[in-house]
Amino acid sequence: MLLAALQMQSRPSDVAANLDLLERAAAEAAASGARLLVTPELGLVGYGAGPDLPLLAEPADGPLAANVAAIARRHSLGIVAGFAERDGDALYNSALWVSGDNRAVYRKSHLYGPYERHWFRAAAPSTIIVRQDGLSLGLLICYDVEFPENVRRLARAGVDAILVPTALPMSGSADFIAAHMIAVRAFENQIFVAYVDNCGRDGDFAYAGLSRIAAPDGTILAAPSARDEALLFARIEPEAYARSRAENTYLADLRT
């Protein structure tokens, strides 16, 4: 399967503008033969929307999700998009997957810093797996992937790849996380990891723009040439890494 990843500069609180960006990226991704498009953390509302987040939050079956599903149908591909999810009085930092008539939602379990903890409720760690084009795909969000237990849980459940909408900020650790940690997560679990970052500025936040798609052998299949908006492509072919799985049998040899 050809996977597309949109490194995106969200417009905080401007859902219509963000949906327009998604529409254009979906058209370009589909024209290039991609079957799945992954976009950043909270990309539909803007990570830095702050006080507007409670106003922008919608249920998983609300109008925003319907708009994403309509874009996916128009371009005949799956989409993973980050949004603020409302469930009663609770707000979650969530990722929506849509493909045809199929939908799933993952809620972030490891919130990063006081900003996220102020606006969102942490969900219990969960194993959300979707099937598309014969592949098993797990979902995490940003900081979740920095805890190896989350990735290992999905790997032991049999996923081929993990899709990670991200809002990695500019920081002293950003380059290490993107350049090394993501590759290690892929290698130590013998799976693909698509880590899809915001870029530019969004409200009070500046993002690293360091999206990465890593293969099971730890190689980086796609990365942007700059920290600006970019549409990346990588082919997800588990069978191409049979040798790596045979040599690096971590999952089979794991003792707990």
mmCIF file of C-alpha atoms in Angstrom:
data_model
loop_
_atom_site.group_PDB
_atom_site.id
_atom_site.type_symbol
_atom_site.label_atom_id
_atom_site.label_comp_id
_atom_site.label_asym_id
_atom_site.label_seq_id
_atom_site.Cartn_x
_atom_site.Cartn_y
_atom_site.Cartn_z
ATOM 1 C CA MET A 1 0.000 0.000 0.000
ATOM 2 C CA LEU A 2 1.234 3.482 -0.833
ATOM 3 C CA LEU A 3 0.883 5.699 2.222
ATOM 4 C CA ALA A 4 0.826 9.506 2.094
ATOM 5 C CA ALA A 5 1.714 11.727 5.062
ATOM 6 C CA LEU A 6 0.798 15.404 5.158
ATOM 7 C CA GLN A 7 3.183 17.571 7.163
ATOM 8 C CA MET A 8 0.695 20.387 7.678
ATOM 9 C CA GLN A 9 0.537 23.919 9.033
ATOM 10 C CA SER A 10 -2.904 24.004 10.640
ATOM 11 C CA ARG A 11 -4.876 27.218 10.907
ATOM 12 C CA PRO A 12 -5.844 27.482 14.594
ATOM 13 C CA SER A 13 -9.626 27.540 15.100
ATOM 14 C CA ASP A 14 -10.258 27.689 11.325
ATOM 15 C CA VAL A 15 -11.821 24.312 10.631
ATOM 16 C CA ALA A 16 -12.960 25.291 7.129
ATOM 17 C CA ALA A 17 -9.395 26.217 6.118
ATOM 18 C CA ASN A 18 -8.017 22.993 7.579
ATOM 19 C CA LEU A 19 -10.624 20.924 5.761
ATOM 20 C CA ASP A 20 -9.637 22.693 2.549
ATOM 21 C CA LEU A 21 -5.985 21.747 3.157
ATOM 22 C CA LEU A 22 -7.086 18.166 3.761
ATOM 23 C CA GLU A 23 -9.157 18.129 0.563
ATOM 24 C CA ARG A 24 -6.249 19.360 -1.553
ATOM 25 C CA ALA A 25 -3.815 16.906 0.024
ATOM 26 C CA ALA A 26 -6.254 14.030 -0.474
ATOM 27 C CA ALA A 27 -6.616 14.915 -4.162
ATOM 28 C CA GLU A 28 -2.833 15.012 -4.631
ATOM 29 C CA ALA A 29 -2.298 11.821 -2.636
ATOM 30 C CA ALA A 30 -4.947 9.926 -4.601
ATOM 31 C CA ALA A 31 -3.566 11.181 -7.922
ATOM 32 C CA SER A 32 -0.198 9.713 -6.899
ATOM 33 C CA GLY A 33 -1.773 6.344 -6.139
ATOM 34 C CA ALA A 34 -1.873 6.579 -2.327
ATOM 35 C CA ARG A 35 -4.512 4.517 -0.518
ATOM 36 C CA LEU A 36 -4.170 6.190 2.876
ATOM 37 C CA LEU A 37 -3.440 9.768 3.976
ATOM 38 C CA VAL A 38 -2.226 10.496 7.530
ATOM 39 C CA THR A 39 -2.335 14.042 8.926
ATOM 40 C CA PRO A 40 -1.066 15.687 12.153
ATOM 41 C CA GLU A 41 -2.297 15.802 15.740
ATOM 42 C CA LEU A 42 -5.351 18.055 16.168
ATOM 43 C CA GLY A 43 -4.801 19.157 12.573
ATOM 44 C CA LEU A 44 -8.483 19.785 11.893
ATOM 45 C CA VAL A 45 -8.838 22.336 14.681
ATOM 46 C CA GLY A 46 -5.287 23.517 15.301
ATOM 47 C CA TYR A 47 -3.250 22.231 18.226
ATOM 48 C CA GLY A 48 -2.823 25.786 19.509
ATOM 49 C CA ALA A 49 -6.527 26.690 19.424
ATOM 50 C CA GLY A 50 -6.506 26.809 23.255
ATOM 51 C CA PRO A 51 -9.713 28.368 24.624
ATOM 52 C CA ASP A 52 -11.505 27.559 21.362
ATOM 53 C CA LEU A 53 -10.964 23.815 21.789
ATOM 54 C CA PRO A 54 -14.149 23.258 23.846
ATOM 55 C CA LEU A 55 -16.102 25.156 21.181
ATOM 56 C CA LEU A 56 -14.537 23.215 18.310
ATOM 57 C CA ALA A 57 -14.788 19.770 19.903
ATOM 58 C CA GLU A 58 -17.316 17.417 18.348
ATOM 59 C CA PRO A 59 -18.489 13.855 18.948
ATOM 60 C CA ALA A 60 -16.908 11.119 16.861
ATOM 61 C CA ASP A 61 -20.040 10.934 14.715
ATOM 62 C CA GLY A 62 -20.458 14.692 14.349
ATOM 63 C CA PRO A 63 -20.362 16.990 11.294
ATOM 64 C CA LEU A 64 -16.566 17.264 11.278
ATOM 65 C CA ALA A 65 -16.156 13.500 11.039
ATOM 66 C CA ALA A 66 -18.792 13.451 8.307
ATOM 67 C CA ASN A 67 -16.803 16.039 6.340
ATOM 68 C CA VAL A 68 -13.626 13.960 6.613
ATOM 69 C CA ALA A 69 -15.515 10.849 5.515
ATOM 70 C CA ALA A 70 -16.897 12.733 2.515
ATOM 71 C CA ILE A 71 -13.378 13.805 1.480
ATOM 72 C CA ALA A 72 -12.172 10.222 1.824
ATOM 73 C CA ARG A 73 -15.029 8.957 -0.374
ATOM 74 C CA ARG A 74 -14.478 11.625 -3.022
ATOM 75 C CA HIS A 75 -10.861 10.599 -3.425
ATOM 76 C CA SER A 76 -11.260 6.852 -2.760
ATOM 77 C CA LEU A 77 -8.683 6.626 0.010
ATOM 78 C CA GLY A 78 -8.514 6.262 3.784
ATOM 79 C CA ILE A 79 -7.758 9.261 5.992
ATOM 80 C CA VAL A 80 -6.386 9.646 9.515
ATOM 81 C CA ALA A 81 -7.107 13.115 10.932
ATOM 82 C CA GLY A 82 -6.580 14.630 14.376
ATOM 83 C CA PHE A 83 -9.468 16.426 16.080
ATOM 84 C CA ALA A 84 -10.832 17.489 19.457
ATOM 85 C CA GLU A 85 -13.446 14.940 20.458
ATOM 86 C CA ARG A 86 -16.317 15.675 22.818
ATOM 87 C CA ASP A 87 -17.906 12.854 24.782
ATOM 88 C CA GLY A 88 -20.363 14.360 27.251
ATOM 89 C CA ASP A 89 -18.408 16.766 29.436
ATOM 90 C CA ALA A 90 -15.052 15.225 28.514
ATOM 91 C CA LEU A 91 -12.709 16.420 25.760
ATOM 92 C CA TYR A 92 -10.198 14.044 24.202
ATOM 93 C CA ASN A 93 -7.246 14.587 21.905
ATOM 94 C CA SER A 94 -8.320 12.082 19.258
ATOM 95 C CA ALA A 95 -7.512 10.679 15.837
ATOM 96 C CA LEU A 96 -10.221 9.636 13.394
ATOM 97 C CA TRP A 97 -9.687 6.954 10.749
ATOM 98 C CA VAL A 98 -12.186 6.705 7.911
ATOM 99 C CA SER A 99 -12.175 4.416 4.884
ATOM 100 C CA GLY A 100 -15.352 3.913 2.905
ATOM 101 C CA ASP A 101 -18.109 3.221 5.422
ATOM 102 C CA ASN A 102 -15.628 2.188 8.126
ATOM 103 C CA ARG A 103 -14.572 4.446 10.996
ATOM 104 C CA ALA A 104 -12.522 4.205 14.175
ATOM 105 C CA VAL A 105 -11.379 6.709 16.806
ATOM 106 C CA TYR A 106 -8.293 6.592 18.996
ATOM 107 C CA ARG A 107 -7.980 8.800 22.108
ATOM 108 C CA LYS A 108 -4.546 9.930 23.285
ATOM 109 C CA SER A 109 -3.549 8.238 26.538
ATOM 110 C CA HIS A 110 -0.315 10.086 27.411
ATOM 111 C CA LEU A 111 -0.906 13.822 27.530
ATOM 112 C CA TYR A 112 2.146 16.058 27.241
ATOM 113 C CA GLY A 113 2.573 19.074 29.491
ATOM 114 C CA PRO A 114 0.153 21.377 31.313
ATOM 115 C CA TYR A 115 -1.454 22.673 28.118
ATOM 116 C CA GLU A 116 -2.806 19.280 27.067
ATOM 117 C CA ARG A 117 -3.701 18.310 30.624
ATOM 118 C CA HIS A 118 -5.695 21.502 31.007
ATOM 119 C CA TRP A 119 -7.856 20.979 27.927
ATOM 120 C CA PHE A 120 -8.071 17.214 27.565
ATOM 121 C CA ARG A 121 -8.813 14.100 29.563
ATOM 122 C CA ALA A 122 -6.282 11.285 29.267
ATOM 123 C CA ALA A 123 -7.831 8.106 27.920
ATOM 124 C CA ALA A 124 -6.855 4.694 29.212
ATOM 125 C CA PRO A 125 -4.203 3.058 27.006
ATOM 126 C CA SER A 126 -6.042 1.198 24.270
ATOM 127 C CA THR A 127 -5.351 -1.083 21.344
ATOM 128 C CA ILE A 128 -7.139 0.421 18.355
ATOM 129 C CA ILE A 129 -6.424 -1.502 15.153
ATOM 130 C CA VAL A 130 -8.009 -0.939 11.740
ATOM 131 C CA ARG A 131 -7.797 -2.971 8.557
ATOM 132 C CA GLN A 132 -7.182 -1.430 5.177
ATOM 133 C CA ASP A 133 -5.964 -2.997 1.939
ATOM 134 C CA GLY A 134 -5.073 -6.202 3.756
ATOM 135 C CA LEU A 135 -2.910 -4.454 6.366
ATOM 136 C CA SER A 136 -3.404 -4.148 10.123
ATOM 137 C CA LEU A 137 -2.809 -0.570 11.242
ATOM 138 C CA GLY A 138 -2.534 0.640 14.830
ATOM 139 C CA LEU A 139 -3.160 4.192 16.022
ATOM 140 C CA LEU A 140 -1.249 6.317 18.540
ATOM 141 C CA ILE A 141 -0.880 10.090 18.962
ATOM 142 C CA CYS A 142 2.432 11.970 19.383
ATOM 143 C CA TYR A 143 3.753 11.509 22.962
ATOM 144 C CA ASP A 144 2.177 8.027 23.096
ATOM 145 C CA VAL A 145 4.858 6.681 20.741
ATOM 146 C CA GLU A 146 7.646 7.802 23.085
ATOM 147 C CA PHE A 147 6.536 5.133 25.566
ATOM 148 C CA PRO A 148 7.759 1.800 24.199
ATOM 149 C CA GLU A 149 4.994 -0.070 25.983
ATOM 150 C CA ASN A 150 2.368 1.481 23.704
ATOM 151 C CA VAL A 151 4.151 0.436 20.531
ATOM 152 C CA ARG A 152 4.977 -3.027 21.843
ATOM 153 C CA ARG A 153 1.321 -3.602 22.799
ATOM 154 C CA LEU A 154 0.230 -2.920 19.229
ATOM 155 C CA ALA A 155 3.089 -4.935 17.755
ATOM 156 C CA ARG A 156 2.175 -7.951 19.889
ATOM 157 C CA ALA A 157 -1.396 -7.556 18.627
ATOM 158 C CA GLY A 158 -0.058 -8.104 15.104
ATOM 159 C CA VAL A 159 -0.062 -4.699 13.422
ATOM 160 C CA ASP A 160 1.944 -4.111 10.264
ATOM 161 C CA ALA A 161 2.247 -0.369 10.878
ATOM 162 C CA ILE A 162 1.486 2.289 13.460
ATOM 163 C CA LEU A 163 0.110 5.658 12.370
ATOM 164 C CA VAL A 164 1.056 8.544 14.664
ATOM 165 C CA PRO A 165 -0.460 12.026 14.151
ATOM 166 C CA THR A 166 1.981 14.348 15.912
ATOM 167 C CA ALA A 167 2.555 17.909 17.113
ATOM 168 C CA LEU A 168 6.256 17.669 17.939
ATOM 169 C CA PRO A 169 7.334 21.120 19.161
ATOM 170 C CA MET A 170 10.614 22.818 18.437
ATOM 171 C CA SER A 171 12.863 21.743 21.316
ATOM 172 C CA GLY A 172 16.292 20.422 22.158
ATOM 173 C CA SER A 173 14.949 16.862 21.945
ATOM 174 C CA ALA A 174 12.954 17.129 18.719
ATOM 175 C CA ASP A 175 15.703 16.049 16.336
ATOM 176 C CA PHE A 176 16.629 13.053 18.484
ATOM 177 C CA ILE A 177 13.007 11.903 18.734
ATOM 178 C CA ALA A 178 12.391 12.142 15.002
ATOM 179 C CA ALA A 179 15.790 10.964 13.770
ATOM 180 C CA HIS A 180 16.411 8.144 16.233
ATOM 181 C CA MET A 181 13.488 7.203 18.467
ATOM 182 C CA ILE A 182 11.018 6.644 15.624
ATOM 183 C CA ALA A 183 13.478 4.424 13.769
ATOM 184 C CA VAL A 184 14.168 2.449 16.952
ATOM 185 C CA ARG A 185 10.447 1.948 17.628
ATOM 186 C CA ALA A 186 10.080 0.528 14.118
ATOM 187 C CA PHE A 187 13.173 -1.676 14.420
ATOM 188 C CA GLU A 188 12.601 -3.089 17.895
ATOM 189 C CA ASN A 189 9.071 -4.132 16.908
ATOM 190 C CA GLN A 190 9.727 -4.961 13.225
ATOM 191 C CA ILE A 191 6.869 -2.765 12.009
ATOM 192 C CA PHE A 192 6.394 0.450 10.041
ATOM 193 C CA VAL A 193 5.897 3.708 11.935
ATOM 194 C CA ALA A 194 4.420 6.797 10.249
ATOM 195 C CA TYR A 195 5.082 9.841 12.445
ATOM 196 C CA VAL A 196 3.306 12.830 10.909
ATOM 197 C CA ASP A 197 4.111 16.249 12.351
ATOM 198 C CA ASN A 198 2.618 19.707 12.310
ATOM 199 C CA CYS A 199 4.859 22.485 11.014
ATOM 200 C CA GLY A 200 5.203 26.249 11.247
ATOM 201 C CA ARG A 201 3.376 28.122 13.992
ATOM 202 C CA ASP A 202 -0.082 27.490 15.378
ATOM 203 C CA GLY A 203 -1.197 29.931 18.051
ATOM 204 C CA ASP A 204 1.495 29.986 20.746
ATOM 205 C CA PHE A 205 3.285 26.879 19.454
ATOM 206 C CA ALA A 206 6.106 26.339 16.970
ATOM 207 C CA TYR A 207 6.522 22.854 15.531
ATOM 208 C CA ALA A 208 9.601 20.941 14.510
ATOM 209 C CA GLY A 209 8.263 19.783 11.129
ATOM 210 C CA LEU A 210 10.130 16.489 11.400
ATOM 211 C CA SER A 211 7.757 13.899 9.967
ATOM 212 C CA ARG A 212 9.227 10.449 9.415
ATOM 213 C CA ILE A 213 8.081 7.142 7.941
ATOM 214 C CA ALA A 214 10.299 4.340 9.234
ATOM 215 C CA ALA A 215 10.564 0.748 8.008
ATOM 216 C CA PRO A 216 10.902 -2.428 10.114
ATOM 217 C CA ASP A 217 14.670 -2.504 9.545
ATOM 218 C CA GLY A 218 14.991 1.037 10.934
ATOM 219 C CA THR A 219 15.539 2.801 7.636
ATOM 220 C CA ILE A 220 13.730 6.091 7.021
ATOM 221 C CA LEU A 221 11.541 5.710 3.944
ATOM 222 C CA ALA A 222 10.331 9.315 3.813
ATOM 223 C CA ALA A 223 11.227 12.625 5.448
ATOM 224 C CA PRO A 224 10.695 16.233 4.368
ATOM 225 C CA SER A 225 13.544 18.181 2.790
ATOM 226 C CA ALA A 226 12.566 21.207 4.896
ATOM 227 C CA ARG A 227 10.399 21.971 7.925
ATOM 228 C CA ASP A 228 7.580 23.388 5.831
ATOM 229 C CA GLU A 229 4.376 21.832 4.536
ATOM 230 C CA ALA A 230 5.076 18.692 2.546
ATOM 231 C CA LEU A 231 3.304 15.609 1.264
ATOM 232 C CA LEU A 232 5.427 12.505 1.794
ATOM 233 C CA PHE A 233 4.980 9.037 0.312
ATOM 234 C CA ALA A 234 6.176 5.591 1.352
ATOM 235 C CA ARG A 235 5.230 2.096 0.289
ATOM 236 C CA ILE A 236 4.107 -0.156 3.147
ATOM 237 C CA GLU A 237 5.177 -3.652 2.086
ATOM 238 C CA PRO A 238 5.658 -5.979 5.077
ATOM 239 C CA GLU A 239 6.796 -8.847 2.844
ATOM 240 C CA ALA A 240 9.791 -6.794 1.688
ATOM 241 C CA TYR A 241 11.232 -6.958 5.223
ATOM 242 C CA ALA A 242 11.039 -10.709 5.827
ATOM 243 C CA ARG A 243 14.823 -10.899 6.177
ATOM 244 C CA SER A 244 14.838 -8.214 8.861
ATOM 245 C CA ARG A 245 12.103 -10.032 10.801
ATOM 246 C CA ALA A 246 14.025 -13.299 10.520
ATOM 247 C CA GLU A 247 17.228 -11.717 11.857
ATOM 248 C CA ASN A 248 15.632 -9.573 14.587
ATOM 249 C CA THR A 249 13.201 -11.828 16.428
ATOM 250 C CA TYR A 250 12.416 -9.532 19.355
ATOM 251 C CA LEU A 251 8.704 -10.262 19.527
ATOM 252 C CA ALA A 252 9.161 -14.031 19.337
ATOM 253 C CA ASP A 253 11.906 -13.984 21.962
ATOM 254 C CA LEU A 254 10.222 -11.571 24.390
ATOM 255 C CA ARG A 255 9.862 -12.843 27.963
ATOM 256 C CA THR A 256 7.414 -11.163 30.329
#
